[in-house]
Every structure is written in C-alpha cells, then in structure tokens.
PDB file of C-alpha atoms in Angstrom:
ATOM      1  CA  MET A  47      76.052-134.309 -29.099  1.00  0.00           C
ATOM      2  CA  SER A  48      75.367-138.160 -29.026  1.00  0.00           C
ATOM      3  CA  ARG A  49      71.753-138.877 -29.776  1.00  0.00           C
ATOM      4  CA  SER A  50      71.742-142.305 -28.445  1.00  0.00           C
ATOM      5  CA  GLU A  51      73.156-141.190 -25.164  1.00  0.00           C
ATOM      6  CA  PHE A  52      70.473-138.519 -24.988  1.00  0.00           C
ATOM      7  CA  TYR A  53      67.614-140.741 -25.520  1.00  0.00           C
ATOM      8  CA  ASN A  54      68.858-143.531 -23.397  1.00  0.00           C
ATOM      9  CA  THR A  55      69.068-141.202 -20.499  1.00  0.00           C
ATOM     10  CA  ILE A  56      65.520-139.597 -21.158  1.00  0.00           C
ATOM     11  CA  ARG A  57      63.771-142.725 -22.009  1.00  0.00           C
ATOM     12  CA  PRO A  58      62.904-143.802 -18.536  1.00  0.00           C
ATOM     13  CA  MET A  59      60.973-140.464 -18.060  1.00  0.00           C
ATOM     14  CA  PHE A  60      58.687-141.880 -20.724  1.00  0.00           C
ATOM     15  CA  GLY A  61      57.998-145.102 -19.251  1.00  0.00           C
ATOM     16  CA  GLY A  62      61.005-146.842 -20.921  1.00  0.00           C
ATOM     17  CA  ALA A  63      60.286-146.302 -24.613  1.00  0.00           C
ATOM     18  CA  MET A  64      59.334-143.404 -26.921  1.00  0.00           C
ATOM     19  CA  SER A  65      57.187-143.361 -29.708  1.00  0.00           C
ATOM     20  CA  GLN A  66      58.217-141.781 -33.213  1.00  0.00           C
ATOM     21  CA  LYS A  67      55.956-138.895 -32.606  1.00  0.00           C
ATOM     22  CA  GLN A  68      57.664-138.383 -29.136  1.00  0.00           C
ATOM     23  CA  VAL A  69      60.862-138.465 -30.845  1.00  0.00           C
ATOM     24  CA  ASP A  70      59.941-136.050 -33.534  1.00  0.00           C
ATOM     25  CA  GLY A  71      58.730-133.552 -31.059  1.00  0.00           C
ATOM     26  CA  THR A  72      61.782-133.729 -29.074  1.00  0.00           C
ATOM     27  CA  GLU A  73      63.939-133.390 -32.266  1.00  0.00           C
ATOM     28  CA  ALA A  74      61.959-130.274 -33.070  1.00  0.00           C
ATOM     29  CA  LEU A  75      62.711-128.969 -29.470  1.00  0.00           C
ATOM     30  CA  LEU A  76      66.403-129.784 -29.867  1.00  0.00           C
ATOM     31  CA  ALA A  77      66.623-127.878 -33.074  1.00  0.00           C
ATOM     32  CA  ALA A  78      64.798-124.978 -31.475  1.00  0.00           C
ATOM     33  CA  THR A  79      67.055-124.805 -28.531  1.00  0.00           C
ATOM     34  CA  ASP A  80      70.291-125.496 -30.090  1.00  0.00           C
ATOM     35  CA  GLY A  81      73.077-122.966 -29.026  1.00  0.00           C
ATOM     36  CA  LEU A  82      71.336-122.205 -25.782  1.00  0.00           C
ATOM     37  CA  PRO A  83      72.805-122.995 -22.434  1.00  0.00           C
ATOM     38  CA  ILE A  84      72.117-126.539 -21.022  1.00  0.00           C
ATOM     39  CA  THR A  85      69.903-125.276 -18.125  1.00  0.00           C
ATOM     40  CA  TYR A  86      67.709-123.474 -20.568  1.00  0.00           C
ATOM     41  CA  ARG A  87      67.442-126.476 -22.983  1.00  0.00           C
ATOM     42  CA  ALA A  88      66.635-128.680 -19.958  1.00  0.00           C
ATOM     43  CA  TYR A  89      64.103-126.546 -18.627  1.00  0.00           C
ATOM     44  CA  LEU A  90      62.248-125.784 -21.857  1.00  0.00           C
ATOM     45  CA  MET A  91      62.324-129.723 -22.614  1.00  0.00           C
ATOM     46  CA  ALA A  92      60.871-130.145 -19.085  1.00  0.00           C
ATOM     47  CA  THR A  93      57.998-127.520 -19.870  1.00  0.00           C
ATOM     48  CA  ALA A  94      57.248-129.200 -23.152  1.00  0.00           C
ATOM     49  CA  LYS A  95      57.014-132.739 -21.482  1.00  0.00           C
ATOM     50  CA  HIS A  96      54.531-131.223 -18.892  1.00  0.00           C
ATOM     51  CA  GLU A  97      52.405-129.006 -20.997  1.00  0.00           C
ATOM     52  CA  THR A  98      52.025-131.783 -23.796  1.00  0.00           C
ATOM     53  CA  ALA A  99      51.333-134.470 -21.177  1.00  0.00           C
ATOM     54  CA  SER A 100      54.458-136.171 -22.185  1.00  0.00           C
ATOM     55  CA  THR A 101      53.482-136.630 -25.889  1.00  0.00           C
ATOM     56  CA  MET A 102      56.141-133.881 -26.823  1.00  0.00           C
ATOM     57  CA  MET A 103      53.660-132.763 -29.618  1.00  0.00           C
ATOM     58  CA  PRO A 104      51.999-129.575 -29.842  1.00  0.00           C
ATOM     59  CA  ILE A 105      48.466-129.410 -28.269  1.00  0.00           C
ATOM     60  CA  SER A 106      46.096-126.389 -28.408  1.00  0.00           C
ATOM     61  CA  GLU A 107      47.185-124.651 -25.242  1.00  0.00           C
ATOM     62  CA  TYR A 108      50.954-125.376 -25.616  1.00  0.00           C
ATOM     63  CA  GLY A 109      51.118-124.595 -29.414  1.00  0.00           C
ATOM     64  CA  ARG A 110      49.116-121.642 -29.558  1.00  0.00           C
ATOM     65  CA  GLY A 111      50.174-119.656 -26.607  1.00  0.00           C
ATOM     66  CA  LYS A 112      47.835-117.456 -24.588  1.00  0.00           C
ATOM     67  CA  GLY A 113      45.925-115.084 -26.586  1.00  0.00           C
ATOM     68  CA  LYS A 114      46.117-113.147 -29.791  1.00  0.00           C
ATOM     69  CA  PRO A 115      48.941-110.816 -28.590  1.00  0.00           C
ATOM     70  CA  ASN A 116      51.220-113.926 -28.659  1.00  0.00           C
ATOM     71  CA  TYR A 117      50.094-114.946 -31.953  1.00  0.00           C
ATOM     72  CA  GLU A 118      51.093-111.373 -33.070  1.00  0.00           C
ATOM     73  CA  LYS A 119      54.523-111.629 -31.408  1.00  0.00           C
ATOM     74  CA  ALA A 120      55.153-115.114 -32.562  1.00  0.00           C
ATOM     75  CA  ASP A 121      54.191-114.234 -36.193  1.00  0.00           C
ATOM     76  CA  LYS A 122      56.542-111.225 -36.256  1.00  0.00           C
ATOM     77  CA  ALA A 123      59.470-112.941 -34.271  1.00  0.00           C
ATOM     78  CA  LEU A 124      59.463-116.050 -36.613  1.00  0.00           C
ATOM     79  CA  GLY A 125      59.067-114.022 -39.689  1.00  0.00           C
ATOM     80  CA  LEU A 126      55.831-115.636 -40.988  1.00  0.00           C
ATOM     81  CA  ASN A 127      54.475-112.438 -42.576  1.00  0.00           C
ATOM     82  CA  GLY A 128      50.895-112.655 -41.227  1.00  0.00           C
ATOM     83  CA  ALA A 129      50.586-116.430 -41.830  1.00  0.00           C
ATOM     84  CA  LEU A 130      50.023-117.294 -38.263  1.00  0.00           C
ATOM     85  CA  LEU A 131      47.317-114.611 -37.833  1.00  0.00           C
ATOM     86  CA  LYS A 132      45.421-115.932 -40.839  1.00  0.00           C
ATOM     87  CA  ASP A 133      45.776-119.612 -39.543  1.00  0.00           C
ATOM     88  CA  PHE A 134      46.287-120.346 -35.972  1.00  0.00           C
ATOM     89  CA  ASN A 135      46.606-123.857 -36.741  1.00  0.00           C
ATOM     90  CA  LEU A 136      50.183-123.235 -38.038  1.00  0.00           C
ATOM     91  CA  ALA A 137      51.073-123.059 -34.418  1.00  0.00           C
ATOM     92  CA  MET A 138      50.191-126.719 -34.098  1.00  0.00           C
ATOM     93  CA  GLN A 139      53.118-127.836 -36.284  1.00  0.00           C
ATOM     94  CA  PRO A 140      56.012-129.229 -34.203  1.00  0.00           C
ATOM     95  CA  THR A 141      58.725-126.964 -35.534  1.00  0.00           C
ATOM     96  CA  ILE A 142      56.689-123.736 -35.114  1.00  0.00           C
ATOM     97  CA  ALA A 143      55.273-124.749 -31.771  1.00  0.00           C
ATOM     98  CA  ALA A 144      58.868-125.351 -30.556  1.00  0.00           C
ATOM     99  CA  GLN A 145      60.192-121.934 -31.610  1.00  0.00           C
ATOM    100  CA  ILE A 146      57.020-120.284 -29.973  1.00  0.00           C
ATOM    101  CA  LEU A 147      57.856-122.183 -26.664  1.00  0.00           C
ATOM    102  CA  VAL A 148      61.490-121.244 -26.803  1.00  0.00           C
ATOM    103  CA  ARG A 149      61.188-117.606 -27.701  1.00  0.00           C
ATOM    104  CA  GLY A 150      58.192-117.007 -25.434  1.00  0.00           C
ATOM    105  CA  CYS A 151      59.868-118.435 -22.411  1.00  0.00           C
ATOM    106  CA  CYS A 152      63.258-116.537 -23.276  1.00  0.00           C
ATOM    107  CA  GLU A 153      61.666-113.276 -24.045  1.00  0.00           C
ATOM    108  CA  GLY A 154      58.751-113.132 -21.523  1.00  0.00           C
ATOM    109  CA  TRP A 155      55.738-113.372 -23.766  1.00  0.00           C
ATOM    110  CA  PHE A 156      53.640-115.447 -21.524  1.00  0.00           C
ATOM    111  CA  THR A 157      53.836-113.833 -18.075  1.00  0.00           C
ATOM    112  CA  GLY A 158      56.400-111.081 -18.644  1.00  0.00           C
ATOM    113  CA  LYS A 159      59.101-113.033 -16.734  1.00  0.00           C
ATOM    114  CA  LYS A 160      61.883-114.504 -18.770  1.00  0.00           C
ATOM    115  CA  LEU A 161      63.969-117.454 -18.109  1.00  0.00           C
ATOM    116  CA  SER A 162      66.977-115.352 -17.500  1.00  0.00           C
ATOM    117  CA  ASP A 163      65.250-113.993 -14.669  1.00  0.00           C
ATOM    118  CA  TYR A 164      65.318-117.267 -12.656  1.00  0.00           C
ATOM    119  CA  LEU A 165      67.574-119.804 -14.290  1.00  0.00           C
ATOM    120  CA  PRO A 166      69.376-122.060 -12.877  1.00  0.00           C
ATOM    121  CA  ASP A 167      66.520-122.144 -10.337  1.00  0.00           C
ATOM    122  CA  TYR A 168      64.399-124.679 -12.025  1.00  0.00           C
ATOM    123  CA  VAL A 169      61.482-124.128  -9.373  1.00  0.00           C
ATOM    124  CA  GLN A 170      61.207-120.416  -9.747  1.00  0.00           C
ATOM    125  CA  ALA A 171      61.621-120.670 -13.535  1.00  0.00           C
ATOM    126  CA  ARG A 172      58.054-121.977 -13.707  1.00  0.00           C
ATOM    127  CA  ARG A 173      56.917-118.410 -13.272  1.00  0.00           C
ATOM    128  CA  VAL A 174      57.609-117.681 -16.920  1.00  0.00           C
ATOM    129  CA  VAL A 175      54.744-119.894 -17.895  1.00  0.00           C
ATOM    130  CA  ASN A 176      52.361-120.239 -14.867  1.00  0.00           C
ATOM    131  CA  GLY A 177      53.117-119.113 -11.542  1.00  0.00           C
ATOM    132  CA  LEU A 178      54.591-121.985  -9.446  1.00  0.00           C
ATOM    133  CA  ASP A 179      51.957-124.364 -10.773  1.00  0.00           C
ATOM    134  CA  LYS A 180      53.660-128.057 -10.572  1.00  0.00           C
ATOM    135  CA  ALA A 181      56.860-126.247 -10.247  1.00  0.00           C
ATOM    136  CA  ALA A 182      58.575-128.975  -8.282  1.00  0.00           C
ATOM    137  CA  LEU A 183      57.374-131.650 -10.625  1.00  0.00           C
ATOM    138  CA  ILE A 184      58.763-129.884 -13.734  1.00  0.00           C
ATOM    139  CA  ALA A 185      62.052-128.984 -11.874  1.00  0.00           C
ATOM    140  CA  GLY A 186      62.576-132.697 -11.533  1.00  0.00           C
ATOM    141  CA  TYR A 187      62.089-133.320 -15.239  1.00  0.00           C
ATOM    142  CA  ALA A 188      64.577-130.335 -15.890  1.00  0.00           C
ATOM    143  CA  ARG A 189      67.147-132.018 -13.797  1.00  0.00           C
ATOM    144  CA  SER A 190      66.716-135.382 -15.607  1.00  0.00           C
ATOM    145  CA  PHE A 191      66.925-133.489 -19.007  1.00  0.00           C
ATOM    146  CA  GLU A 192      70.176-131.690 -17.677  1.00  0.00           C
ATOM    147  CA  ALA A 193      71.650-135.073 -16.943  1.00  0.00           C
ATOM    148  CA  ALA A 194      70.790-136.341 -20.287  1.00  0.00           C
ATOM    149  CA  PHE A 195      72.487-133.280 -22.147  1.00  0.00           C
ATOM    150  CA  VAL A 196      75.482-133.597 -20.046  1.00  0.00           C
ATOM    151  CA  ALA A 197      75.937-137.315 -20.636  1.00  0.00           C
ATOM    152  CA  ALA A 198      75.241-136.728 -24.360  1.00  0.00           C
ATOM    153  CA  SER A 199      78.029-134.096 -24.491  1.00  0.00           C
ATOM    154  CA  ASP A 200      80.745-136.157 -22.657  1.00  0.00           C
ATOM    155  CA  HIS A 201      79.919-139.454 -24.752  1.00  0.00           C
ATOM    156  CA  LYS A 202      82.167-139.996 -27.726  1.00  0.00           C
ATOM    157  CA  LEU A 203      80.812-143.191 -29.118  1.00  0.00           C
ATOM    158  CA  ASP A 204      78.775-141.459 -31.959  1.00  0.00           C
ATOM    159  CA  ALA A 205      81.895-139.690 -33.206  1.00  0.00           C
ATOM    160  CA  PRO A 206      83.989-141.477 -36.015  1.00  0.00           C
ATOM    161  CA  PRO A 207      87.103-142.994 -34.598  1.00  0.00           C
ATOM    162  CA  LEU A 208      90.244-141.060 -35.518  1.00  0.00           C
ATOM    163  CA  SER A 209      92.816-143.002 -37.539  1.00  0.00           C
ATOM    164  CA  PRO A 210      96.559-142.122 -37.392  1.00  0.00           C
ATOM    165  CA  LYS A 211      97.912-140.709 -40.548  1.00  0.00           C
ATOM    166  CA  PRO A 212     100.170-143.200 -42.276  1.00  0.00           C
ATOM    167  CA  VAL A 213     104.067-142.278 -42.123  1.00  0.00           C
ATOM    168  CA  ASP A 214     106.038-142.117 -45.374  1.00  0.00           C
ATOM    169  CA  ALA A 215     109.029-144.192 -44.378  1.00  0.00           C
ATOM    170  CA  SER A 216     111.216-142.527 -47.368  1.00  0.00           C
ATOM    171  CA  LYS A 217     110.734-139.153 -45.646  1.00  0.00           C
ATOM    172  CA  ALA A 218     111.670-140.071 -42.058  1.00  0.00           C
ATOM    173  CA  PRO A 219     114.848-138.470 -40.763  1.00  0.00           C
ATOM    174  CA  GLN A 220     117.753-141.134 -40.946  1.00  0.00           C
ATOM    175  CA  ILE A 221     119.997-141.533 -38.021  1.00  0.00           C
ATOM    176  CA  VAL A 222     123.629-142.503 -38.874  1.00  0.00           C
ATOM    177  CA  ILE A 223     125.990-143.882 -36.221  1.00  0.00           C
ATOM    178  CA  ASN A 224     129.665-143.446 -36.914  1.00  0.00           C
ATOM    179  CA  PRO A 225     130.787-147.048 -37.372  1.00  0.00           C
ATOM    180  CA  THR A 226     133.985-146.304 -35.315  1.00  0.00           C
ATOM    181  CA  GLU A 227     132.000-145.564 -32.281  1.00  0.00           C
ATOM    182  CA  PRO A 228     131.007-148.357 -29.910  1.00  0.00           C
ATOM    183  CA  ARG A 229     127.590-149.435 -30.462  1.00  0.00           C
ATOM    184  CA  HIS A 230     125.173-151.005 -27.975  1.00  0.00           C
ATOM    185  CA  PRO A 231     122.746-153.640 -29.278  1.00  0.00           C
ATOM    186  CA  THR A 232     119.688-151.625 -28.428  1.00  0.00           C
ATOM    187  CA  PRO A 233     120.650-147.909 -28.363  1.00  0.00           C
ATOM    188  CA  SER A 234     118.034-145.553 -26.881  1.00  0.00           C
ATOM    189  CA  LEU A 235     116.725-142.783 -28.858  1.00  0.00           C
ATOM    190  CA  PHE A 236     118.534-140.074 -26.907  1.00  0.00           C
ATOM    191  CA  GLY A 237     121.715-141.931 -27.587  1.00  0.00           C
ATOM    192  CA  SER A 238     120.960-141.976 -31.183  1.00  0.00           C
ATOM    193  CA  VAL A 239     120.272-138.376 -31.340  1.00  0.00           C
ATOM    194  CA  LEU A 240     123.425-137.672 -29.320  1.00  0.00           C
ATOM    195  CA  ALA A 241     125.678-139.519 -31.755  1.00  0.00           C
ATOM    196  CA  LEU A 242     124.013-137.802 -34.687  1.00  0.00           C
ATOM    197  CA  LEU A 243     124.713-134.506 -33.151  1.00  0.00           C
ATOM    198  CA  ILE A 244     128.444-135.408 -32.453  1.00  0.00           C
ATOM    199  CA  ASP A 245     128.734-136.463 -36.000  1.00  0.00           C
ATOM    200  CA  TRP A 246     127.318-133.246 -37.153  1.00  0.00           C
ATOM    201  CA  ILE A 247     129.705-131.092 -35.021  1.00  0.00           C
ATOM    202  CA  LYS A 248     132.765-133.257 -36.297  1.00  0.00           C
ATOM    203  CA  ASN A 249     131.769-132.668 -39.959  1.00  0.00           C
ATOM    204  CA  LEU A 250     131.267-128.819 -39.124  1.00  0.00           C
ATOM    205  CA  LEU A 251     134.793-128.587 -37.626  1.00  0.00           C
ATOM    206  CA  LYS A 252     136.307-130.466 -40.644  1.00  0.00           C
ATOM    207  CA  GLY A 253     134.525-128.111 -43.165  1.00  0.00           C
ATOM    208  CA  ASN A 254     135.947-125.140 -41.196  1.00  0.00           C
ATOM    209  CA  ARG A 255     139.417-126.494 -41.263  1.00  0.00           C
ATOM    210  CA  ASN A 256     139.126-127.049 -44.979  1.00  0.00           C
ATOM    211  CA  VAL A 257     138.022-123.362 -45.535  1.00  0.00           C
ATOM    212  CA  GLY A 258     140.846-122.101 -43.453  1.00  0.00           C
TER     213      GLY A 258
END
C-alpha cells in the first residue's frame, strides 16, 4: 500500500494537514486493521475519526470502551493477563485502543451488533457503536477512507522500479544462415528461425545417409 497516496487522499478530511499525533494514531489503526476487507478498514477509520474528534488518538470514551465487561473482554482478547483490569489507562495507548476498537466492532462488544451484520452499508454499520447517532456523517467519512485505500492499493510509485536482468550474450542462441542461401539485408526473426530449421533438417538427413 502506498502510504503517500493514502495520506494525500485523507488529508483534506483533516483540514489539509495532519499532525504527527494524528499520523501516529492513524498508523496504529492501519496496523490493527491490516488484513481486513477495505470496507471494514474504512468504517473503523471513520469511527475513530468521529469518536476522537479527528485527533485519531484515544480519548477516555473511545479508548476505554463502555464499562467493566468491555475491559474484561479486551484484556482476555488481547492477551494482557489482567494488566488492563489493574490499570484502565492502558486502554489510552494508541496500539491497545486501536485493537479494542477493531475487536469490539468486529465481535459485537459494544452493542451486541457486529460489522458483519451491516457492512457494506456504512449508515447502518453505526449500530455497532451507538444506534444511528451521526450515522450519515460517519458514513461520509467511511466513503472517503475507502477511496483512500483504493487509491493507495492502485498506486505503484512507492514500489521499487523493476530492472530487467542483464543478458549474457555468450549464452544467447546463435542463428547461422547457410551462406549459399540468398540473404536479405535485414532478415526477419521468422526468416532466420526458418533458415535455422532448414539447416538442422539438412544436417539430420546427411547424418541418416552416413549411418545407412
């Protein structure tokens, strides 16, 4: 994925520029959503943008989920071995908060509804977090993020250019034209190959005569 193309596409949603913290939060979400379908990634990015007031960094409500049951689910799902239950502030770390958002929305932690129940309907997908509150607004963000993922996937400039492998002239097949045959100043490849085939057949016939 082309990071430059992705950020060029989403930057207008953030007023034309993004701070380092916004980029850091976005990168945490990109990592947490890696491997998911584009519609899932786009909607999760859109939800994060809305719930964090465009900071893309955890805030109390976004990072911590809704109540102790979600802490318990998150702690177990993320393999934190009780650390989250001892210190709820761990949910304020971008990488952990991103994983809580992704697992919570995909597995129905928050409302009992999962993204798979609604996507690709971006409006109805809001039900996995909070009914239809601001559903149309967040759906618009999701469509913009989807466009960014598509553009980043199609863009190839970040990939290193492919260089052709050098050809060893000493190993190239040599085409020999019978000097007794009439030659054109610029023989075609097909004509050269045909001449080579004729010479090979002649030599084969001579060999058969000698054997006989």
